[in-house]
PDB file of C-alpha atoms in Angstrom:
ATOM      1  CA  VAL R  17      28.576  57.898 -43.323  1.00  0.00           C
ATOM      2  CA  ASP R  18      25.481  58.122 -41.242  1.00  0.00           C
ATOM      3  CA  VAL R  19      24.928  54.975 -39.075  1.00  0.00           C
ATOM      4  CA  ASN R  20      24.120  54.204 -35.368  1.00  0.00           C
ATOM      5  CA  SER R  21      26.710  52.499 -32.937  1.00  0.00           C
ATOM      6  CA  GLN R  22      25.050  49.475 -32.985  1.00  0.00           C
ATOM      7  CA  MET R  23      24.795  49.006 -36.828  1.00  0.00           C
ATOM      8  CA  SER R  24      27.573  47.878 -39.163  1.00  0.00           C
ATOM      9  CA  ILE R  25      27.373  48.919 -42.682  1.00  0.00           C
ATOM     10  CA  THR R  26      29.464  47.839 -45.919  1.00  0.00           C
ATOM     11  CA  VAL R  27      31.221  50.719 -47.423  1.00  0.00           C
ATOM     12  CA  LEU R  28      32.324  50.047 -51.231  1.00  0.00           C
ATOM     13  CA  ASN R  29      35.850  51.738 -51.938  1.00  0.00           C
ATOM     14  CA  VAL R  30      36.576  51.434 -55.648  1.00  0.00           C
ATOM     15  CA  ALA R  31      40.216  52.462 -57.001  1.00  0.00           C
ATOM     16  CA  GLU R  32      41.361  53.470 -60.439  1.00  0.00           C
ATOM     17  CA  LYS R  33      43.464  50.132 -60.570  1.00  0.00           C
ATOM     18  CA  PRO R  34      44.373  46.933 -58.553  1.00  0.00           C
ATOM     19  CA  SER R  35      47.822  48.508 -56.924  1.00  0.00           C
ATOM     20  CA  VAL R  36      46.078  51.388 -55.789  1.00  0.00           C
ATOM     21  CA  ALA R  37      43.144  49.552 -54.112  1.00  0.00           C
ATOM     22  CA  LYS R  38      45.941  47.370 -52.131  1.00  0.00           C
ATOM     23  CA  GLU R  39      47.694  50.660 -50.800  1.00  0.00           C
ATOM     24  CA  ILE R  40      44.648  51.656 -49.846  1.00  0.00           C
ATOM     25  CA  SER R  41      43.429  49.133 -48.097  1.00  0.00           C
ATOM     26  CA  ALA R  42      46.886  48.759 -46.535  1.00  0.00           C
ATOM     27  CA  ILE R  43      46.886  52.100 -45.527  1.00  0.00           C
ATOM     28  CA  LEU R  44      42.981  52.549 -43.976  1.00  0.00           C
ATOM     29  CA  ALA R  45      43.350  49.027 -42.353  1.00  0.00           C
ATOM     30  CA  GLY R  46      46.197  50.535 -40.199  1.00  0.00           C
ATOM     31  CA  ARG R  47      48.955  48.846 -38.341  1.00  0.00           C
ATOM     32  CA  GLY R  48      46.914  46.826 -35.954  1.00  0.00           C
ATOM     33  CA  GLN R  49      45.180  44.518 -39.145  1.00  0.00           C
ATOM     34  CA  GLN R  50      46.141  43.118 -42.308  1.00  0.00           C
ATOM     35  CA  PRO R  51      43.285  43.316 -45.217  1.00  0.00           C
ATOM     36  CA  ARG R  52      41.980  40.218 -46.078  1.00  0.00           C
ATOM     37  CA  ARG R  53      42.169  39.591 -49.777  1.00  0.00           C
ATOM     38  CA  ARG R  54      39.425  37.545 -51.752  1.00  0.00           C
ATOM     39  CA  ASP R  55      39.280  36.670 -55.650  1.00  0.00           C
ATOM     40  CA  GLY R  56      36.118  38.633 -57.396  1.00  0.00           C
ATOM     41  CA  PRO R  57      34.629  37.943 -60.786  1.00  0.00           C
ATOM     42  CA  SER R  58      38.034  39.059 -62.198  1.00  0.00           C
ATOM     43  CA  LYS R  59      41.297  37.519 -61.432  1.00  0.00           C
ATOM     44  CA  THR R  60      43.388  40.613 -61.789  1.00  0.00           C
ATOM     45  CA  ASN R  61      41.030  42.703 -59.436  1.00  0.00           C
ATOM     46  CA  PRO R  62      40.890  41.060 -56.021  1.00  0.00           C
ATOM     47  CA  ILE R  63      38.817  42.530 -53.413  1.00  0.00           C
ATOM     48  CA  TRP R  64      40.046  43.643 -50.000  1.00  0.00           C
ATOM     49  CA  GLU R  65      37.984  43.836 -46.623  1.00  0.00           C
ATOM     50  CA  PHE R  66      38.653  44.860 -43.310  1.00  0.00           C
ATOM     51  CA  ASP R  67      36.786  46.353 -40.643  1.00  0.00           C
ATOM     52  CA  TYR R  68      37.240  50.593 -40.024  1.00  0.00           C
ATOM     53  CA  ASP R  69      35.496  52.914 -37.677  1.00  0.00           C
ATOM     54  CA  ILE R  70      34.295  56.138 -39.025  1.00  0.00           C
ATOM     55  CA  ASP R  71      33.141  58.421 -36.306  1.00  0.00           C
ATOM     56  CA  ARG R  72      32.662  55.535 -33.715  1.00  0.00           C
ATOM     57  CA  ASN R  73      30.637  53.730 -36.289  1.00  0.00           C
ATOM     58  CA  HIS R  74      31.643  49.905 -37.250  1.00  0.00           C
ATOM     59  CA  CYS R  75      32.212  49.459 -41.071  1.00  0.00           C
ATOM     60  CA  LYS R  76      33.051  46.945 -42.952  1.00  0.00           C
ATOM     61  CA  MET R  77      35.472  48.232 -45.841  1.00  0.00           C
ATOM     62  CA  VAL R  78      35.734  46.703 -49.155  1.00  0.00           C
ATOM     63  CA  VAL R  79      37.930  48.035 -51.756  1.00  0.00           C
ATOM     64  CA  THR R  80      38.459  46.891 -55.234  1.00  0.00           C
ATOM     65  CA  SER R  81      39.049  48.267 -58.652  1.00  0.00           C
ATOM     66  CA  VAL R  82      38.714  49.229 -62.133  1.00  0.00           C
ATOM     67  CA  ARG R  83      41.198  48.419 -64.792  1.00  0.00           C
ATOM     68  CA  GLY R  84      41.531  50.829 -67.538  1.00  0.00           C
ATOM     69  CA  HIS R  85      38.157  52.453 -69.091  1.00  0.00           C
ATOM     70  CA  LEU R  86      35.210  50.184 -68.441  1.00  0.00           C
ATOM     71  CA  LEU R  87      32.977  51.254 -71.461  1.00  0.00           C
ATOM     72  CA  GLY R  88      34.683  52.562 -75.249  1.00  0.00           C
ATOM     73  CA  THR R  89      33.215  54.279 -77.687  1.00  0.00           C
ATOM     74  CA  ASP R  90      33.772  53.392 -81.512  1.00  0.00           C
ATOM     75  CA  ILE R  91      32.206  54.218 -84.800  1.00  0.00           C
ATOM     76  CA  ALA R  92      29.288  51.956 -85.979  1.00  0.00           C
ATOM     77  CA  PRO R  93      30.492  48.656 -87.484  1.00  0.00           C
ATOM     78  CA  ALA R  94      29.358  49.635 -91.185  1.00  0.00           C
ATOM     79  CA  TYR R  95      32.710  51.848 -91.290  1.00  0.00           C
ATOM     80  CA  PRO R  96      35.991  49.602 -91.284  1.00  0.00           C
ATOM     81  CA  GLY R  97      37.569  51.989 -88.995  1.00  0.00           C
ATOM     82  CA  TRP R  98      38.034  56.208 -88.198  1.00  0.00           C
ATOM     83  CA  HIS R  99      41.119  56.060 -91.026  1.00  0.00           C
ATOM     84  CA  THR R 100      38.262  55.443 -93.865  1.00  0.00           C
ATOM     85  CA  ILE R 101      36.398  58.645 -92.857  1.00  0.00           C
ATOM     86  CA  GLN R 102      37.120  61.891 -94.273  1.00  0.00           C
ATOM     87  CA  PRO R 103      37.244  64.700 -91.645  1.00  0.00           C
ATOM     88  CA  ILE R 104      34.225  66.729 -93.018  1.00  0.00           C
ATOM     89  CA  GLU R 105      32.014  63.339 -92.499  1.00  0.00           C
ATOM     90  CA  VAL R 106      33.124  63.111 -89.249  1.00  0.00           C
ATOM     91  CA  SER R 107      30.262  64.400 -87.860  1.00  0.00           C
ATOM     92  CA  ASP R 108      27.525  62.344 -89.550  1.00  0.00           C
ATOM     93  CA  VAL R 109      28.981  58.692 -88.726  1.00  0.00           C
ATOM     94  CA  THR R 110      27.110  57.044 -86.112  1.00  0.00           C
ATOM     95  CA  ALA R 111      29.111  56.150 -82.940  1.00  0.00           C
ATOM     96  CA  GLY R 112      28.177  53.866 -80.060  1.00  0.00           C
ATOM     97  CA  THR R 113      29.368  53.067 -76.506  1.00  0.00           C
ATOM     98  CA  PHE R 114      30.415  49.274 -75.825  1.00  0.00           C
ATOM     99  CA  ILE R 115      32.017  47.025 -73.193  1.00  0.00           C
ATOM    100  CA  PRO R 116      35.708  46.274 -74.475  1.00  0.00           C
ATOM    101  CA  ASP R 117      36.575  42.322 -74.700  1.00  0.00           C
ATOM    102  CA  HIS R 118      39.336  42.997 -71.951  1.00  0.00           C
ATOM    103  CA  THR R 119      37.074  44.319 -69.539  1.00  0.00           C
ATOM    104  CA  ALA R 120      34.070  41.990 -69.654  1.00  0.00           C
ATOM    105  CA  PRO R 121      34.810  40.035 -66.939  1.00  0.00           C
ATOM    106  CA  ILE R 122      34.744  42.863 -64.831  1.00  0.00           C
ATOM    107  CA  ASP R 123      31.866  45.108 -65.663  1.00  0.00           C
ATOM    108  CA  HIS R 124      29.806  43.367 -63.112  1.00  0.00           C
ATOM    109  CA  ILE R 125      32.598  43.554 -60.192  1.00  0.00           C
ATOM    110  CA  HIS R 126      31.013  46.502 -58.099  1.00  0.00           C
ATOM    111  CA  PRO R 127      27.499  44.949 -57.446  1.00  0.00           C
ATOM    112  CA  THR R 128      28.844  41.490 -56.589  1.00  0.00           C
ATOM    113  CA  ALA R 129      31.881  43.331 -54.555  1.00  0.00           C
ATOM    114  CA  ALA R 130      29.694  44.655 -51.529  1.00  0.00           C
ATOM    115  CA  GLN R 131      26.037  43.785 -51.242  1.00  0.00           C
ATOM    116  CA  PRO R 132      24.705  45.348 -49.662  1.00  0.00           C
ATOM    117  CA  ALA R 133      26.998  48.509 -49.441  1.00  0.00           C
ATOM    118  CA  PRO R 134      24.772  51.836 -48.920  1.00  0.00           C
ATOM    119  CA  GLU R 135      27.703  53.750 -49.274  1.00  0.00           C
ATOM    120  CA  SER R 136      30.647  54.077 -52.094  1.00  0.00           C
ATOM    121  CA  ILE R 137      33.842  56.209 -52.256  1.00  0.00           C
ATOM    122  CA  VAL R 138      35.488  56.329 -55.717  1.00  0.00           C
ATOM    123  CA  CYS R 139      39.226  56.769 -55.373  1.00  0.00           C
ATOM    124  CA  SER R 140      40.383  58.704 -57.945  1.00  0.00           C
ATOM    125  CA  GLY R 141      43.995  60.011 -58.689  1.00  0.00           C
ATOM    126  CA  CYS R 142      42.178  63.332 -59.924  1.00  0.00           C
ATOM    127  CA  SER R 143      44.995  63.333 -62.685  1.00  0.00           C
ATOM    128  CA  ARG R 144      42.269  64.899 -65.233  1.00  0.00           C
TER     129      ARG R 144
END
């Protein structure tokens, strides 16, 4: 993070699930402060905020999360489902990307979580 000591920036951290966001906030905030919780567009993905210093530069850390996969891929609506397609036909079937119903309330959470946020950190478990 490249900021001067007179300026405070917002750093958006995105965790893979709400429990990880809460834990990251508690660990980074340290013993001296309690992260502040606020509701975001999704009730199941709270936003945690706390003050933080990076190389003696003050930052406002904002930590939120996603819940599962934000985008899905499926075959075109013309087909009733994958089970109706013969294996030989799979390469000819049109597929598309969509936002599943269960993620629709949070498909816009990150732009609203920290505006402006010139810096962001993806907090992934790197399990894949």
